[in-house]
Coordinates of C-alpha atoms and ligand atoms in Angstrom, one line a residue:
X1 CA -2.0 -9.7 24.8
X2 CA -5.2 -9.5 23.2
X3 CA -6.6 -12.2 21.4
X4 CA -9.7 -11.7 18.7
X5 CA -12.6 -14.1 19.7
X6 CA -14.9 -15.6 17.0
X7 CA -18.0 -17.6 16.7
X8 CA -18.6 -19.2 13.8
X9 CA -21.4 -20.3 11.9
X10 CA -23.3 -16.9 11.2
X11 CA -24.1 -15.6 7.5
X12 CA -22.8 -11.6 7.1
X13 CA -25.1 -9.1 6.2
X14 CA -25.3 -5.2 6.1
X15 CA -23.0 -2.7 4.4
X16 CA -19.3 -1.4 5.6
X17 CA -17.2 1.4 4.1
X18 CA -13.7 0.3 3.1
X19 CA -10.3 2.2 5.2
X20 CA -8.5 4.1 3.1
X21 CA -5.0 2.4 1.4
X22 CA -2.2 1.1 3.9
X23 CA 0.0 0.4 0.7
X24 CA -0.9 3.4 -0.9
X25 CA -0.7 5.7 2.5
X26 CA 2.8 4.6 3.6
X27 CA 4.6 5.8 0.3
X28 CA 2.8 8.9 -0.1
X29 CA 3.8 9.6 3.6
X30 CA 7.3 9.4 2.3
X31 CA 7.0 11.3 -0.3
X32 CA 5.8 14.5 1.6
X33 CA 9.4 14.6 2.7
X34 CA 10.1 15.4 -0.7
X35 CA 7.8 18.8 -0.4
X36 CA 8.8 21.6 1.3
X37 CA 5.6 22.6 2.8
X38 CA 2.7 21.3 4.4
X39 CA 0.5 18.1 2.8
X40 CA -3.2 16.9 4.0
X41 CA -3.8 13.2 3.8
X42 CA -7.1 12.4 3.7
X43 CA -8.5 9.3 4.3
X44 CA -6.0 8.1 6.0
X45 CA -6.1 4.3 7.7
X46 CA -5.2 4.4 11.4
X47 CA -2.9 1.6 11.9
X48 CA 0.3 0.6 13.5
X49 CA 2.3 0.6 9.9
X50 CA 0.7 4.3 9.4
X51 CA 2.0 5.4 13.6
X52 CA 5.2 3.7 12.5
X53 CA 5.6 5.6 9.5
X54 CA 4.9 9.2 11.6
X55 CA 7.3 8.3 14.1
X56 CA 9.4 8.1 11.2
X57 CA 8.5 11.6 9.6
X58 CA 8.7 13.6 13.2
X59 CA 12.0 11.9 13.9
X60 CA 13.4 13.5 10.6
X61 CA 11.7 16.9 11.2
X62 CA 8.7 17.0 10.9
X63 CA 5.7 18.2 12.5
X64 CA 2.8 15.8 12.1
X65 CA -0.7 15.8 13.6
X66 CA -4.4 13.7 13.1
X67 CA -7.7 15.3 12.8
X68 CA -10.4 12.5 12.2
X69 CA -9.0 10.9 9.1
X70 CA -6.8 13.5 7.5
X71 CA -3.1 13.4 8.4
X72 CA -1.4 16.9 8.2
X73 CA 2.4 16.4 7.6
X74 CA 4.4 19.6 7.2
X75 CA 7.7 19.4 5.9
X76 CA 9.0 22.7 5.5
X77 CA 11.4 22.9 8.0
X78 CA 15.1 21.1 8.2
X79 CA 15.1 17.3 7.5
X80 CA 17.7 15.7 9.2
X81 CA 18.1 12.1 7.0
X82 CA 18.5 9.3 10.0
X83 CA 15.7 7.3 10.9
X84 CA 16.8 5.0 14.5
X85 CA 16.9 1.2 13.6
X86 CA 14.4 0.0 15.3
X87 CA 11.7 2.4 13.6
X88 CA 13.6 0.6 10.3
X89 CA 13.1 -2.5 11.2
X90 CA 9.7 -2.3 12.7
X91 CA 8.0 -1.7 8.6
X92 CA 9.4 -2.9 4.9
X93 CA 8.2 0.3 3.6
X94 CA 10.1 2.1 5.7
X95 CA 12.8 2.0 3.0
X96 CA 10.7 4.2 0.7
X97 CA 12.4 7.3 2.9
X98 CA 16.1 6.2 1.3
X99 CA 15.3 8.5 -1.8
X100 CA 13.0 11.0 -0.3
X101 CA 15.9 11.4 2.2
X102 CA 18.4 11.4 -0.4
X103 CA 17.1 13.8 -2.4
X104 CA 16.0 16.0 0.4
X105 CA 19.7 15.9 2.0
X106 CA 22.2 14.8 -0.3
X107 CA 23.3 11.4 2.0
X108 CA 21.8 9.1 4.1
X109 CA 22.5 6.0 6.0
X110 CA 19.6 4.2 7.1
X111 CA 19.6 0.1 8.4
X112 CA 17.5 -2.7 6.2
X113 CA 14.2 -2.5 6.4
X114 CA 11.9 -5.0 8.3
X115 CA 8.4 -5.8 8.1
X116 CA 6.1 -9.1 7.4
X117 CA 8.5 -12.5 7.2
X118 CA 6.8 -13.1 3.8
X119 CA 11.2 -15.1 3.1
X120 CA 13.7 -13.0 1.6
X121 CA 13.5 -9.6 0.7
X122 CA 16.5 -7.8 -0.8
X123 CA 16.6 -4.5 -2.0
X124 CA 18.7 -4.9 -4.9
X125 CA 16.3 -3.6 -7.3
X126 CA 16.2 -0.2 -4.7
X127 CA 19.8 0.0 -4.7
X128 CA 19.9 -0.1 -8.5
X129 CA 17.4 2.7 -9.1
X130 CA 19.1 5.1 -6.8
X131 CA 22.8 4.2 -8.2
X132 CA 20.8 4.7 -12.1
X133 CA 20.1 7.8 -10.5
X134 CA 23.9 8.9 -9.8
X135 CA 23.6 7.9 -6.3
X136 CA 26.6 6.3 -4.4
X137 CA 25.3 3.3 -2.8
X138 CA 27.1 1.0 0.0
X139 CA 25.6 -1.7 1.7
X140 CA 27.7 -2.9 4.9
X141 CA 26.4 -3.9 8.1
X142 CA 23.1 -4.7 7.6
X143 CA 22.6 -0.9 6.5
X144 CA 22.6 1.2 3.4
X145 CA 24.6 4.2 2.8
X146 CA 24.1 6.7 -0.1
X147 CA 25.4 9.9 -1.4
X148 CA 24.5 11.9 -3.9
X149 CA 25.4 15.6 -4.6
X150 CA 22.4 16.0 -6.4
X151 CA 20.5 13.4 -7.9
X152 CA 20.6 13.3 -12.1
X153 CA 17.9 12.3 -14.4
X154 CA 18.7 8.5 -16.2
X155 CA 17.4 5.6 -17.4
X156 CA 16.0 2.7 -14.9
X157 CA 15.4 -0.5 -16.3
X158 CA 13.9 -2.9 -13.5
X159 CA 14.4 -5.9 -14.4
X160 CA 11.9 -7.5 -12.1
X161 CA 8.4 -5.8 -11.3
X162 CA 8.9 -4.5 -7.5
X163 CA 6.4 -2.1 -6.2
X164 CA 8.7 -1.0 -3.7
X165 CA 11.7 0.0 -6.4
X166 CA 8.8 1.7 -8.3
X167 CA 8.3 3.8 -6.0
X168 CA 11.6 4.5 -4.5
X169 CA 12.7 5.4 -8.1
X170 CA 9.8 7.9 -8.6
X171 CA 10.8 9.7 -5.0
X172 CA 14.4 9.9 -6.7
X173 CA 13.8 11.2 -9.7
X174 CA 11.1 13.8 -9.1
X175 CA 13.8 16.6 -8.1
X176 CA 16.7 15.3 -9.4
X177 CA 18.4 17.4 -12.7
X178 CA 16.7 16.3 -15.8
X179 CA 14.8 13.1 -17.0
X180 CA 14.6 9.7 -16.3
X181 CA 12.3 6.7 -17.4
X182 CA 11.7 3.8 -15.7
X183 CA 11.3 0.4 -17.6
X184 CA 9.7 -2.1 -15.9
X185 CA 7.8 -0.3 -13.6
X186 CA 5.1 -2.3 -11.2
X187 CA 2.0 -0.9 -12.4
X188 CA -0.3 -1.3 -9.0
X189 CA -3.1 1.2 -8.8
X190 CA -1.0 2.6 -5.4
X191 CA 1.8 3.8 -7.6
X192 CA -1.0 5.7 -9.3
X193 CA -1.9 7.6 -6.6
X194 CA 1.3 8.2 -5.6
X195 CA 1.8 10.1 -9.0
X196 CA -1.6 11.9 -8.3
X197 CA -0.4 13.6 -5.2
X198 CA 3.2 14.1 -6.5
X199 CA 1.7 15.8 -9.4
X200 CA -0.2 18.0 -7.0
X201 CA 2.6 19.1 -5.7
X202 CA 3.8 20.1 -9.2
X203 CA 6.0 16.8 -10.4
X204 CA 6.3 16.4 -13.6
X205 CA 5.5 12.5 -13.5
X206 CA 3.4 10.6 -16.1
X207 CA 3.0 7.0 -16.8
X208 CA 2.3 5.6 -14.0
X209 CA 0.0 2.1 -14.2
X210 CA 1.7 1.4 -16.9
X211 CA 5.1 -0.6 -17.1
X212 CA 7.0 3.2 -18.2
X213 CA 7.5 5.9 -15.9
X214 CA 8.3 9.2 -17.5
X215 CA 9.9 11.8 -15.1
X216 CA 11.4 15.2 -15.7
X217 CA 12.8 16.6 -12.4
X218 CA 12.0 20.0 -10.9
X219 CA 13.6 21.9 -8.3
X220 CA 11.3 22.2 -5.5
X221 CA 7.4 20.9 -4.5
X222 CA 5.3 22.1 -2.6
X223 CA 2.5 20.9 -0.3
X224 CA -0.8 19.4 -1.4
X225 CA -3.6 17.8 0.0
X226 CA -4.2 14.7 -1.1
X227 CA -7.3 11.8 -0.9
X228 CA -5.9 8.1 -0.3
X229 CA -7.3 5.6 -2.9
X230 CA -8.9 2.8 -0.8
X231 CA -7.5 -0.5 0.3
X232 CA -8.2 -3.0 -2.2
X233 CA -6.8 -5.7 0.0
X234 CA -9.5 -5.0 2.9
X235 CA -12.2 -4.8 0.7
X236 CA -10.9 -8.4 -0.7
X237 CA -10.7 -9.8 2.9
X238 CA -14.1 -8.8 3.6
X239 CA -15.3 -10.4 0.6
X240 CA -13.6 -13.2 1.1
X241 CA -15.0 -13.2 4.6
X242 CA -18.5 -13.2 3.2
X243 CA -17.9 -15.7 0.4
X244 CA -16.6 -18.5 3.4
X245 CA -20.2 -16.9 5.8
X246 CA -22.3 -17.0 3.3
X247 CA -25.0 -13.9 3.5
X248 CA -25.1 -10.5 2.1
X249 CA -22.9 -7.3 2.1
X250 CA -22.2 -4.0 0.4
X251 CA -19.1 -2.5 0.2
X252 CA -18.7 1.5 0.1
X253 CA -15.7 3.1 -1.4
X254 CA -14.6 0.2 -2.6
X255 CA -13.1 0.1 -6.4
X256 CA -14.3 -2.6 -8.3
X257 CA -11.6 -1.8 -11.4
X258 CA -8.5 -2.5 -8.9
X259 CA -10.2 -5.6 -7.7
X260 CA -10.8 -7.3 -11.1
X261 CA -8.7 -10.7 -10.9
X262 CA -10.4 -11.5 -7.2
X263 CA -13.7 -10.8 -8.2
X264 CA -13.7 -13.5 -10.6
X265 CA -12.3 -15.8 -8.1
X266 CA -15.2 -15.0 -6.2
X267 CA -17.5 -15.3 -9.2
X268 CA -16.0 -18.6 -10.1
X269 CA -16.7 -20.1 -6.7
X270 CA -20.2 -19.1 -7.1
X271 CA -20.8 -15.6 -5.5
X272 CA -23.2 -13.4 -7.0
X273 CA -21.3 -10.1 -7.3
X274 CA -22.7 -6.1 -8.4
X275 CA -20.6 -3.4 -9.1
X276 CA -22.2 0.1 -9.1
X277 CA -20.0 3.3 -9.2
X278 CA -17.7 2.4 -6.0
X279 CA -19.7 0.2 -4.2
X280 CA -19.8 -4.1 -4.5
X281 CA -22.3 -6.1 -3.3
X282 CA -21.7 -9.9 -2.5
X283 CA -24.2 -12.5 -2.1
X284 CA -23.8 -15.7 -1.7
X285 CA -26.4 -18.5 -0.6
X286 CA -25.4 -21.7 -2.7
X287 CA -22.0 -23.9 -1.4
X288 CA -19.2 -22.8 -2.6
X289 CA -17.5 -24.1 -5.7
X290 CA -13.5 -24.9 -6.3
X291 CA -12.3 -22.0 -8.0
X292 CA -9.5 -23.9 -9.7
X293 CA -6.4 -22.3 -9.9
X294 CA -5.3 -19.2 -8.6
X295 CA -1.7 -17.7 -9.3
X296 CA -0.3 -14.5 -7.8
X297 CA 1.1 -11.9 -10.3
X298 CA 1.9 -8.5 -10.0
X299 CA -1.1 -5.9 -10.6
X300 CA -3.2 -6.2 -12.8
X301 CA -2.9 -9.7 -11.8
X302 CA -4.3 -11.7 -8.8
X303 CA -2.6 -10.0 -5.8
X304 CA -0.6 -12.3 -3.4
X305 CA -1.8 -9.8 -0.5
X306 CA -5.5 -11.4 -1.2
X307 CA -4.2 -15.2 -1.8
X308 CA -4.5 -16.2 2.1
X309 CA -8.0 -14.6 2.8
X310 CA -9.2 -16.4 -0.2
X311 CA -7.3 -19.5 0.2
X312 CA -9.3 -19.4 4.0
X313 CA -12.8 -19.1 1.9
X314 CA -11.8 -21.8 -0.6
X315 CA -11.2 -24.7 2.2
X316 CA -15.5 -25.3 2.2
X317 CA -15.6 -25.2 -1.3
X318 CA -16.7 -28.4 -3.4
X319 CA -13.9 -29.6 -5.4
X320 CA -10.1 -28.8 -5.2
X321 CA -8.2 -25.3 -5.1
X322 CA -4.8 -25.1 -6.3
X323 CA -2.9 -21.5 -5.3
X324 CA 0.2 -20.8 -7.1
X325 CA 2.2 -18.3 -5.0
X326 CA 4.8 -16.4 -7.6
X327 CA 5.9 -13.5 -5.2
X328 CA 7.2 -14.4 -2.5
X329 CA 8.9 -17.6 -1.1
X330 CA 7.3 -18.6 2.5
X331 CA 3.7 -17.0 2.3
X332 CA 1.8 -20.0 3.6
X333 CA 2.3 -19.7 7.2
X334 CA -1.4 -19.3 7.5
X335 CA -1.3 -23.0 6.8
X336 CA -0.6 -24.8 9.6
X337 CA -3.1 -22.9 11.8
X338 CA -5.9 -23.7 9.0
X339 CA -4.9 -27.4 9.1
X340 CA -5.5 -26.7 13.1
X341 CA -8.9 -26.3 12.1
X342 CA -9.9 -29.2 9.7
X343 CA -8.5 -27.7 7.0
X344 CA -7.3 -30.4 4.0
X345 CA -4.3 -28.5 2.7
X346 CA -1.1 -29.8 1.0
X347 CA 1.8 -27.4 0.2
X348 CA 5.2 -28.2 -1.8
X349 CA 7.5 -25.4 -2.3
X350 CA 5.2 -22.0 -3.8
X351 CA 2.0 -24.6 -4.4
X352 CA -0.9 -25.2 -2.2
X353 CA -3.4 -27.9 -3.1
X354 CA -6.9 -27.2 -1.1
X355 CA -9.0 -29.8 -1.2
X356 CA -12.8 -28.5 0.3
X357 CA -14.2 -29.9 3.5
X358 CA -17.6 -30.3 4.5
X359 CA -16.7 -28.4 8.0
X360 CA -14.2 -26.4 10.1
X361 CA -13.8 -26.4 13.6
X362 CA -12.7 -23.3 16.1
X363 CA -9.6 -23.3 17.4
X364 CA -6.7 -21.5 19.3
X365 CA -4.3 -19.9 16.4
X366 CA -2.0 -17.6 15.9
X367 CA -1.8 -15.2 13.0
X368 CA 2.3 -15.2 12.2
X369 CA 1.9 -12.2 9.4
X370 CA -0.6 -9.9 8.3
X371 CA -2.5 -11.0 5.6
X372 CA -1.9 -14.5 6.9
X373 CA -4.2 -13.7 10.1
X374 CA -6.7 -12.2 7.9
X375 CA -6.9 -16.0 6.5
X376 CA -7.7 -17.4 10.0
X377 CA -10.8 -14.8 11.0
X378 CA -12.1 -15.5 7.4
X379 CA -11.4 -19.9 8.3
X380 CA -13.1 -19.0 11.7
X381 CA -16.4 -17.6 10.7
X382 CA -17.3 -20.4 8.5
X383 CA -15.9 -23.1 11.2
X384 CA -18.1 -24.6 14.0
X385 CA -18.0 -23.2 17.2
X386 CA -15.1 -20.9 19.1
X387 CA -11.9 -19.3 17.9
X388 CA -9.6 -17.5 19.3
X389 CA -6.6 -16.1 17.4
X390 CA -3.6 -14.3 19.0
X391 CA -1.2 -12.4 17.3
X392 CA -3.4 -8.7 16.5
X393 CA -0.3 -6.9 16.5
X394 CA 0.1 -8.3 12.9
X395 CA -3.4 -7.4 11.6
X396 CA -3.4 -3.8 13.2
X397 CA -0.8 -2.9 10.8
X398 CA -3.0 -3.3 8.1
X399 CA -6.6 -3.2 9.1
X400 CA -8.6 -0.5 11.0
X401 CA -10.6 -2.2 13.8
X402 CA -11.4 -5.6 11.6
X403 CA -13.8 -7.0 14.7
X404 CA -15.7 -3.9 14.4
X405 CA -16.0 -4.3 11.0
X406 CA -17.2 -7.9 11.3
X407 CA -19.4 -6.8 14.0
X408 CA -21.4 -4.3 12.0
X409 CA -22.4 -7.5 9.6
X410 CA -23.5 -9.2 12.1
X411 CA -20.5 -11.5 12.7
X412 CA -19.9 -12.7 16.6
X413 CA -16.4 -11.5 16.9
X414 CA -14.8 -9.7 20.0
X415 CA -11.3 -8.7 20.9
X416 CA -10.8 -9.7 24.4
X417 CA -7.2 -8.3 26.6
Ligands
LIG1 C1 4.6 -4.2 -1.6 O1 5.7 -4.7 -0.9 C2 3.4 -4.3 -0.6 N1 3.8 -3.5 0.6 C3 3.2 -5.7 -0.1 O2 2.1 -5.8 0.7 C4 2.9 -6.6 -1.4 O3 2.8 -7.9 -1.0 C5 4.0 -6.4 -2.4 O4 4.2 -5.0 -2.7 C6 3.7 -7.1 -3.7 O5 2.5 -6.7 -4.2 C7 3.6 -2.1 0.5 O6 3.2 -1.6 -0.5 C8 4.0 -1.3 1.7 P1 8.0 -5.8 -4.0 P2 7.2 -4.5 -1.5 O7 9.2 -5.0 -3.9 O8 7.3 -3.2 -2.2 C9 11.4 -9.1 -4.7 C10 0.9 -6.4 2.7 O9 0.5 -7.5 3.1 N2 12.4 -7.9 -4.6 O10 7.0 -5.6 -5.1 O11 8.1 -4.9 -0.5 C11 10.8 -9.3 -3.3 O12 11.6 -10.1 -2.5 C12 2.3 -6.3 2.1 O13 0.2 -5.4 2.7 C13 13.7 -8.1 -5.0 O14 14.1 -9.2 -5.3 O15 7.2 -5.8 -2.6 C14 9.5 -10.0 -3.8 O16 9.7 -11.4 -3.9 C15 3.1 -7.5 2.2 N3 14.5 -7.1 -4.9 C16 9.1 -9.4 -5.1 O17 10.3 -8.7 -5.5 C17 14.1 -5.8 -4.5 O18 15.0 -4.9 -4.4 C18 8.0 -8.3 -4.9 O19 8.4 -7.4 -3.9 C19 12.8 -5.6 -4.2 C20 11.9 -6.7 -4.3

C-alpha cells in the first residue's frame, strides 16, 4: 500500500492551479444521463470518486472516454437503470443516478449508497423528493426501488438543507410533465453549476444558489459541453496547508467568492490574503493566532468539508480554537491521529476544543476519511521531523496528485509503494 511521506518544517512558496470540482463533477456526470446525446466535461478532476462514477455511466450504457482533462460521456444510446452494488457502495454520490435513472427509464432499483463514514446518512430527504415528484419509492433490503410512469411536476419542500436531495430533485424534475419548485434548496455554488450545464442542454431550471428552485420540465435534452467550476475544498486545503507552513503561495483558478467564510478564518489567524480576478495569494510570516470559533453551516456558511484541514493549521496557533461541527455526527476521526502528533485536542459530542502548541512531531497515521487525511498532511508539514500517513486511497478520491501539488511549493513530500 502506498503511504505519503512528509518532512516537515519547510515554509511553501510558488503558485499551483486548483483541479477542477469533485463535488461539482460527480452530479453533473449523472446528469448527462438525463441527455440523450453526447456531453464534454471540461476540467474534469482525475480521481478515484470521478473512475467510480464512469464505471457507473458505462455500466448503464454509455460510452465514455478521457482526452487530457475533458471527459466525453455520450448518452444517446439505451440506458439500462441497474448499477451493481458494489459500484453503489464504493461512492455517496452514487445515489444522484436514482433520478437520472428514473427519469430516463421509468424504474429503478439501485442498493444504498456508500462513501466517507462521516456517521449516519439516510436518504430520507432523496426519497421524499422523488415521491413529491409522483415517484413510487420502496426501501427494503438495504436498496431502493422506484417507479414512475412518468415523472410530474410538484412542489418539494426540504425540510433540511441537503446538497445531495438538491440535486437529486433537480435531475427529477428537469423532464418530468410540468413544474415544480423546491423549498429549501442547499444553495452550494456546485448546485449552480449543475443548473449551468443543465441549462445548456436546454432545461428550463432557474434559482439555483438560492434556497428556491424553479423548474418547468421539458421533454428531451440534449448534449452540451460543459466547464467544471473549481474545487473550493482543494484550494481551502492548500491554504490551509500554507497557513500551518508558513511561506508564500498563489492559487490559479481558484474562486475567492465561494471561499468567503474560510478566508476569514484564515484572515483571523493572521494570514495576509489577495484576491485578484480568480487567483488568491496567501502569505503568512507571523505565528498564527486562534481563530476562535468556527461552526460548519451549509453554503454560504463555513463548509464542514474545510473544518479538518483547518482544524490541522489551527493546532500551532496562539490561543484556543473551538470547531463546532453542525453536519455531520462523527467527523473528527482526524483527531486521534493529530493527538498522535502533539496535538492538544479535546472533543465532546459535535465540539472540538484546540488548544495551540508550540510544536508537532511526525508520526505514523492513518487518514480514516477524505478530508480527514487532508488534516494530517496539513498537521505534518508544520510538525518536526518525519511522517508518514497510510490510507491514500481516501485522499485520491478527492484530490489530483496532492504530493505533487505540495511538491511544486517546495514541500518535502513523496508517496512511497
Ligand atoms: C455533499 O454530500 C458533499 N458530497 C459532501 O462532501 C459534503 O460534506 C456535504 O454535501 C455537505 O456539504 C458531494 O457533493 C459528492 P448532504 P451529501 O445530503 O450530498 C443529512 C467531501 O468530503 N441528510 O448535504 O451526501 C446528512 O446525513 C464530501 O467532499 C439527511 O438527513 O450531503 C448530513 O448530516 C463529504 N437525509 C446532512 O443532511 C438525507 O436524505 C447534509 O448531507 C440526506 C442528507
Amino acid at each position: 500500500m502506498s503511504v505519503l511521506k512528509i518532512t516537515g518544517g519547510r515554509s511553501l512558496s510558488g503558485s499551483v492551479r486548483v483541479q477542477g470540482a469533485k463535488n461539482g463533477a460527480l452530479p453533473l456526470l449523472a446528469a448527462s444521463v438525463l441527455t440523450e446525446g453526447i456531453s464534454v466535461f471540461r476540467n474534469c478532476p482525475a480521481l478515484s470518486d470521478v473512475q467510480a462514477t464512469v464505471q457507473i455511466l458505462r455500466h448503464v450504457g454509455c460510452r465514455v472516454y478521457r482526452e487530457g482533462d475533458a471527459l466525453w460521456v455520450d448518452a444517446s444510446g439505451p440506458i439500462r437503470p441497474e448499477v451493481p452494488d458494489a459500484l453503489m457502495r464504493s461512492l455517496r454520490s452514487s445515489v444522484i443516478f436514482l433520478s437520472a435513472l428514473l427519469s430516463r427509464c421509468g424504474e429503478v432499483s439501485l442498493a444504498l449508497p456508500g462513501g466517507c463514514e462521516l456517521g449516519p446518512r439516510p436518504v430520507d430527504l432523496h426519497v421524499l423528493a422523488l415521491r413529491a415528484l409522483g415517484a413510487e419509492v420502496t426501501e427494503a433490503g438495504g436498496r431502493i426501488c422506484c417507479r414512475a410512469a412518468g415523472l410530474r411536476g410538484g412542489r418539494i419542500d426540504l425540510p433540511a438543507v441537503s446538497v445531495g436531495a438538491t440535486e437529486n430533485a433537480i435531475l427529477g424534475a428537469v423532464r418530468a410533465e410540468g413544474s415544480t419548485v423546491i423549498t429549501g434548496a442547499a444553495r452550494e455554488p456546485e448546485i449552480v453549476d449543475l443548473q449551468a450545464y443543465l441549462r445548456s442542454a436546454g432545461a428550463l431550471v432557474s434559482g439555483a444558489g438560492s434556497s428556491v428552485i424553479r423548474v418547468r420540465g421539458v421533454e428531451k435534452l440534449r448534449g452540451a459541453d460543459h466547464r467544471i467550476l473549481s474545487d473550493r475544498i482543494a484550494a481551502a486545503t492548500i491554504l490551509a496547508a500554507a497557513a500551518s507552513a508558513g511561506g508564500s503561495v498563489r492559487l490559479y483558478d481558484a474562486d475567492p467568492a465561494c471561499l468567503g467564510p474560510v478566508l476569514q478564518v484564515l484572515r483571523n489567524m493572521g494570514c495576509r490574503l489577495e484576491n485578484a480576478g480568480n487567483v488568491v495569494t496567501l502569505s503568512r510570516k507571523e505565528p498564527l493566532r486562534a481563530p476562535g470559533s468556527v461552526i460548519t453551516r451549509p453554503y454560504p456558511g463555513f463548509p464542514t468539508d474545510a473544518q479538518p484541514p483547518i482544524m490541522a493549521a489551527a493546532l500551532r496557533a496562539e490561543g484556543t480554537t473551538v470547531m463546532i461541527e453542525t453536519i455531520f455526527e462523527n467527523r473528527f476521526s482526524h483527531v486521534p491521529e493529530l493527538l498522535r502528533m502533539g496535538a492538544d485536542i479535546r472533543t465532546s459530542g459535535k465540539t472540538a476544543v484546540i488548544r495551540g502548541v508550540e510544536r508537532l512531531r511526525g508520526a505514523e497515521v492513518s487518514a480514516a476519511d477524505l478530508r480527514g487525511g487532508a488534516a494530517l498532511v496539513v498537521a505534518a508539514l508544520a510538525a518536526e521531523g518525519e511522517t508518514r500517513i497510510h490510507g491514500l486511497r481516501y485522499m485520491d478520491r478527492g484530490y489530483e496528485d496532492l504530493a505533487l501539488t505540495l511538491r511544486e511549493l517546495g514541500a518535502e513530500a513523496e508517496r512511497i509503494g
